[in-house]
CSV table of N, CA and C in Angstrom, one decimal:
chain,number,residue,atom,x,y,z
A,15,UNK,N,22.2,32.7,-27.2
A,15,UNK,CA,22.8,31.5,-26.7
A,15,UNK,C,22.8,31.6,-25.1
A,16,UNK,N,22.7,30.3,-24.1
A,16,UNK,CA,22.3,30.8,-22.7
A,16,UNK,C,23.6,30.1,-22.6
A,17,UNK,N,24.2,31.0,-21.4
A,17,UNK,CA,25.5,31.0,-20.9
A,17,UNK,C,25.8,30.0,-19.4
A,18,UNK,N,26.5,29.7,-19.2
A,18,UNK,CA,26.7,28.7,-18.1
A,18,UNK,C,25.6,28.9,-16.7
A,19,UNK,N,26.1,30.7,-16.9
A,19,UNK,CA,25.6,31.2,-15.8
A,19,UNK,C,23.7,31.1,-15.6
A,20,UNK,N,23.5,31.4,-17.1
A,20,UNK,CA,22.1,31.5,-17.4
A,20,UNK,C,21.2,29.6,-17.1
A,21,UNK,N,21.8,28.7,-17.4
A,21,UNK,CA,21.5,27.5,-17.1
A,21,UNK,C,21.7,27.6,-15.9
A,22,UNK,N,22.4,28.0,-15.0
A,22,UNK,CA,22.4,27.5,-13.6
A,22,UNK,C,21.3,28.6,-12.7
A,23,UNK,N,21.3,29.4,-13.1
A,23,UNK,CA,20.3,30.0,-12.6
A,23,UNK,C,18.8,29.3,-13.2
A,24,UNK,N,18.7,28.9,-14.1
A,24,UNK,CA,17.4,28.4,-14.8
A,24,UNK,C,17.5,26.9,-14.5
A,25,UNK,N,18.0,26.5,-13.7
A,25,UNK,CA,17.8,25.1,-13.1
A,25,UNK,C,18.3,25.5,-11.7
A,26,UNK,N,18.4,26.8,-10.9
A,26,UNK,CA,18.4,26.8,-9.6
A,26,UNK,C,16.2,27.1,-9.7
A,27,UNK,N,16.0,28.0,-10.3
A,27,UNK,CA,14.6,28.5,-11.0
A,27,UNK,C,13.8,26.6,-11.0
A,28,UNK,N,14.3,25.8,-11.7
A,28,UNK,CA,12.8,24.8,-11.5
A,28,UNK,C,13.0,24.3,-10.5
A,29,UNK,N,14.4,24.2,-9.9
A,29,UNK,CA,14.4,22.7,-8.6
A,29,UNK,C,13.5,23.7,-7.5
A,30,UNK,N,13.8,25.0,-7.5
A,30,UNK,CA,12.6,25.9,-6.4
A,30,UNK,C,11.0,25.5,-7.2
A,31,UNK,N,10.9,25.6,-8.3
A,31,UNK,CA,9.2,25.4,-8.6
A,31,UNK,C,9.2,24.0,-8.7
A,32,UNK,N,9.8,23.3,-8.3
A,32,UNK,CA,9.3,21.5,-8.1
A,32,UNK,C,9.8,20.9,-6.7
A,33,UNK,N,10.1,22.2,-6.0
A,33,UNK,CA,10.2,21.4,-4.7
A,33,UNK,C,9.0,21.7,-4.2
A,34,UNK,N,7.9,22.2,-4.2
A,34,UNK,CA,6.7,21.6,-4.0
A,34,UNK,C,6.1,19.8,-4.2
A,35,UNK,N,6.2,19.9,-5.4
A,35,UNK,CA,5.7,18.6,-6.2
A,35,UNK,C,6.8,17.5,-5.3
A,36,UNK,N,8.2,17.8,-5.2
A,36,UNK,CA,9.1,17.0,-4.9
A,36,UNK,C,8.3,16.7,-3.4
A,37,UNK,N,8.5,17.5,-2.4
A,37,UNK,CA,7.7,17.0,-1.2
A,37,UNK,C,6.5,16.5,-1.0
A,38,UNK,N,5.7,16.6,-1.7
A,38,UNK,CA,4.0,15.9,-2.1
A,38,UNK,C,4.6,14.2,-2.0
A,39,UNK,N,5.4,14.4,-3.8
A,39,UNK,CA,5.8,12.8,-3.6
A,39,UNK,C,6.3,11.8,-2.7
A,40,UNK,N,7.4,13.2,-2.0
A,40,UNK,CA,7.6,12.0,-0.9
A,40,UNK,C,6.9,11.9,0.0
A,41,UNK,N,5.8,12.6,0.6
A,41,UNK,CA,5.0,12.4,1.6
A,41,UNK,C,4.3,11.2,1.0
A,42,UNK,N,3.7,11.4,-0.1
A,42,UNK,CA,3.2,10.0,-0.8
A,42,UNK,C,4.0,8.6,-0.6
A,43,UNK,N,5.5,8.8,-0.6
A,43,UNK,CA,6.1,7.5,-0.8
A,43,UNK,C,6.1,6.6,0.3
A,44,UNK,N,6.1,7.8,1.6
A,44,UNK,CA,5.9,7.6,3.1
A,44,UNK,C,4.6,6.7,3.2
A,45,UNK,N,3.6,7.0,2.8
A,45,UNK,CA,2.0,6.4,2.9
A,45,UNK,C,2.4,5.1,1.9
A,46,UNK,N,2.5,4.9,1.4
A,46,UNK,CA,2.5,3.8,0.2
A,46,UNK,C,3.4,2.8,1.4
A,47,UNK,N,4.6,3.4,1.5
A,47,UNK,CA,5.2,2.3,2.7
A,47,UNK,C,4.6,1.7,3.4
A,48,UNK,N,3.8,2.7,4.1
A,48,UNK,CA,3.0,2.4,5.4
A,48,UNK,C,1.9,1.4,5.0
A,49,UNK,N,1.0,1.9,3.6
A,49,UNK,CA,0.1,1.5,3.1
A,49,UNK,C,0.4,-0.4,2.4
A,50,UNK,N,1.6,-0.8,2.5
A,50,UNK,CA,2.5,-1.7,1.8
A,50,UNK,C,2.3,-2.8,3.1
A,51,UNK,N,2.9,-2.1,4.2
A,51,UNK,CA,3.2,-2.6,5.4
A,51,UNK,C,1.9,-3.4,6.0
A,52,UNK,N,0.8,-2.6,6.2
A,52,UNK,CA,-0.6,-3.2,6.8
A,52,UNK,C,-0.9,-3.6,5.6
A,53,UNK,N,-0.8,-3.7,4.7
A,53,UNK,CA,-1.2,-5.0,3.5
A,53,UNK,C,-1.1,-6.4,4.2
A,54,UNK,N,1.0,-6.4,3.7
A,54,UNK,CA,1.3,-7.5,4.6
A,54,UNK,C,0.8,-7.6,5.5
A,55,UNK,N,0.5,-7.5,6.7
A,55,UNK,CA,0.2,-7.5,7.8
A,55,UNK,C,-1.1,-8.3,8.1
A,56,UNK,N,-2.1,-7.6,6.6
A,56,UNK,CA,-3.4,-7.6,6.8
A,56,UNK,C,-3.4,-9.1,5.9
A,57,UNK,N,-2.5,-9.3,5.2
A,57,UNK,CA,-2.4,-10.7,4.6
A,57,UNK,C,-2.1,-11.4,5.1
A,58,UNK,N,-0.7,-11.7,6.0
A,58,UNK,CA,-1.1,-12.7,7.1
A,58,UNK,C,-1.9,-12.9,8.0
A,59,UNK,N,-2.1,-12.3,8.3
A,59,UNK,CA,-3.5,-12.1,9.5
A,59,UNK,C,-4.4,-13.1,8.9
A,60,UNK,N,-4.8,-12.8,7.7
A,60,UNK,CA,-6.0,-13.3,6.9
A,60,UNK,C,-5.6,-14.6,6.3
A,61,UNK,N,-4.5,-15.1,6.4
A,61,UNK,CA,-4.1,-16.3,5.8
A,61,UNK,C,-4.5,-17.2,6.9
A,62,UNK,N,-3.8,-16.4,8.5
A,62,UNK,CA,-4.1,-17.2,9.4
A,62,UNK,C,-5.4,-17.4,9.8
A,63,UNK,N,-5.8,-16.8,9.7
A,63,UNK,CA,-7.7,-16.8,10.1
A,63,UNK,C,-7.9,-18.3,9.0
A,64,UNK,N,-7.8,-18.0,8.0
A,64,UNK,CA,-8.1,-19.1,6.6
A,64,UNK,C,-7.8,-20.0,7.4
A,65,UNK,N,-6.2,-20.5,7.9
A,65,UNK,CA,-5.8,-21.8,7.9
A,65,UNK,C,-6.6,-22.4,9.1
A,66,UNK,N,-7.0,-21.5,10.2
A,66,UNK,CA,-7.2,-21.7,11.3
A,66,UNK,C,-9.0,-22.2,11.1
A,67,UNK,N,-10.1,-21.4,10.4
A,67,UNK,CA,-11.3,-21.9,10.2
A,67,UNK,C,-11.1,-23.0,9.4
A,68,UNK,N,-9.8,-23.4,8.6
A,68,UNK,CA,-10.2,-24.7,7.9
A,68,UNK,C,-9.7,-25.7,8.4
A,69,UNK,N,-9.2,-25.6,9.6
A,69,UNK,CA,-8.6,-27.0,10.6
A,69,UNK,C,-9.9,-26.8,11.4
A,70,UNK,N,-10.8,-26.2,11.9
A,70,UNK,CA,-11.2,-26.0,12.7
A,70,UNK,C,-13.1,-26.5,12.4
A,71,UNK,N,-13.2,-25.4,11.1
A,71,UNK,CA,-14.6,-25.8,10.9
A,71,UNK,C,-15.3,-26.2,9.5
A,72,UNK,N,-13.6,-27.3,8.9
A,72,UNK,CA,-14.1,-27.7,7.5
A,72,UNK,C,-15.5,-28.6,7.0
A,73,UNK,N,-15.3,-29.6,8.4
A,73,UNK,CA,-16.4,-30.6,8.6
A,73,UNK,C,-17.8,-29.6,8.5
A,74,UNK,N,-18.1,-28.7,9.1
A,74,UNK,CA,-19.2,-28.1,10.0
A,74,UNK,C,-19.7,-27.4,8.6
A,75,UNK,N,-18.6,-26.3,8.4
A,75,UNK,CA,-19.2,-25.3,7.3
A,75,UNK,C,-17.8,-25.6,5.9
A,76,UNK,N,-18.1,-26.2,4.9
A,76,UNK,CA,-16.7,-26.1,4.2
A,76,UNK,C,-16.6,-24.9,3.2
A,77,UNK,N,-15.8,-24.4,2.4
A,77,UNK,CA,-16.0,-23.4,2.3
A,77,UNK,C,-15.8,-23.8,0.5
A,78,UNK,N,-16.9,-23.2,-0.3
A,78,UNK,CA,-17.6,-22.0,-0.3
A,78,UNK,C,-18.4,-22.4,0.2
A,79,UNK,N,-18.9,-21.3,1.2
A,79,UNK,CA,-20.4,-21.6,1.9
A,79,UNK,C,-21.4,-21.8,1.5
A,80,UNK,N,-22.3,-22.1,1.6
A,80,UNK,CA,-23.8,-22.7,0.7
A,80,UNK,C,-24.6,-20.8,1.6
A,81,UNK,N,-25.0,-20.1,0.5
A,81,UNK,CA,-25.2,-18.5,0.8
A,81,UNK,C,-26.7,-18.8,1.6
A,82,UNK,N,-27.3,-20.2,1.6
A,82,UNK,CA,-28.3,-20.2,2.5
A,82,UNK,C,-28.2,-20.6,3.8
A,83,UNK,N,-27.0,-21.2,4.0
A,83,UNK,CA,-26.9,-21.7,5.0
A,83,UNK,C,-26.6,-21.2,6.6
A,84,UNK,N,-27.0,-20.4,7.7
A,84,UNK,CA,-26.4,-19.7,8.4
A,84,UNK,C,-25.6,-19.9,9.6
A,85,UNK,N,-24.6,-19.0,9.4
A,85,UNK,CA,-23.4,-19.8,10.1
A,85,UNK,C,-23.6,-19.0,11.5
């Protein structure tokens, strides 16, 4: 039977062999933020471009493009 002492030592034992794994993930959680962030970013950006070519050159080119047509 494992004694108070023996659990606490066998869970001081994995938090040291998963603080590796622990730091990976959060270096990962770091990137995914970041990676989250220029999404948005990259999505408005791209909405504006949309709204702005379609006030701009719906008449000319409307969109979907005709793939022979060159713009």
């Amino acid at each position: 039977m494992l004694t108070s002492e023996d659990i606490k030592l066998l869970s001081q034992l994995m938090d040291e062999k998963l603080k590796p794994i622990n730091e990976r993930l959060d270096k990962m959680d770091e990137r995914l933020d970041t990676i989250e962030e220029n999404t948005e970013i990259t999505r408005v950006a791209t909405n504006e471009v949309i709204k702005w070519i379609d006030k701009y050159f719906r008449e000319d080119y409307p969109f979907p493009t005709d793939d022979k047509q060159d713009i």
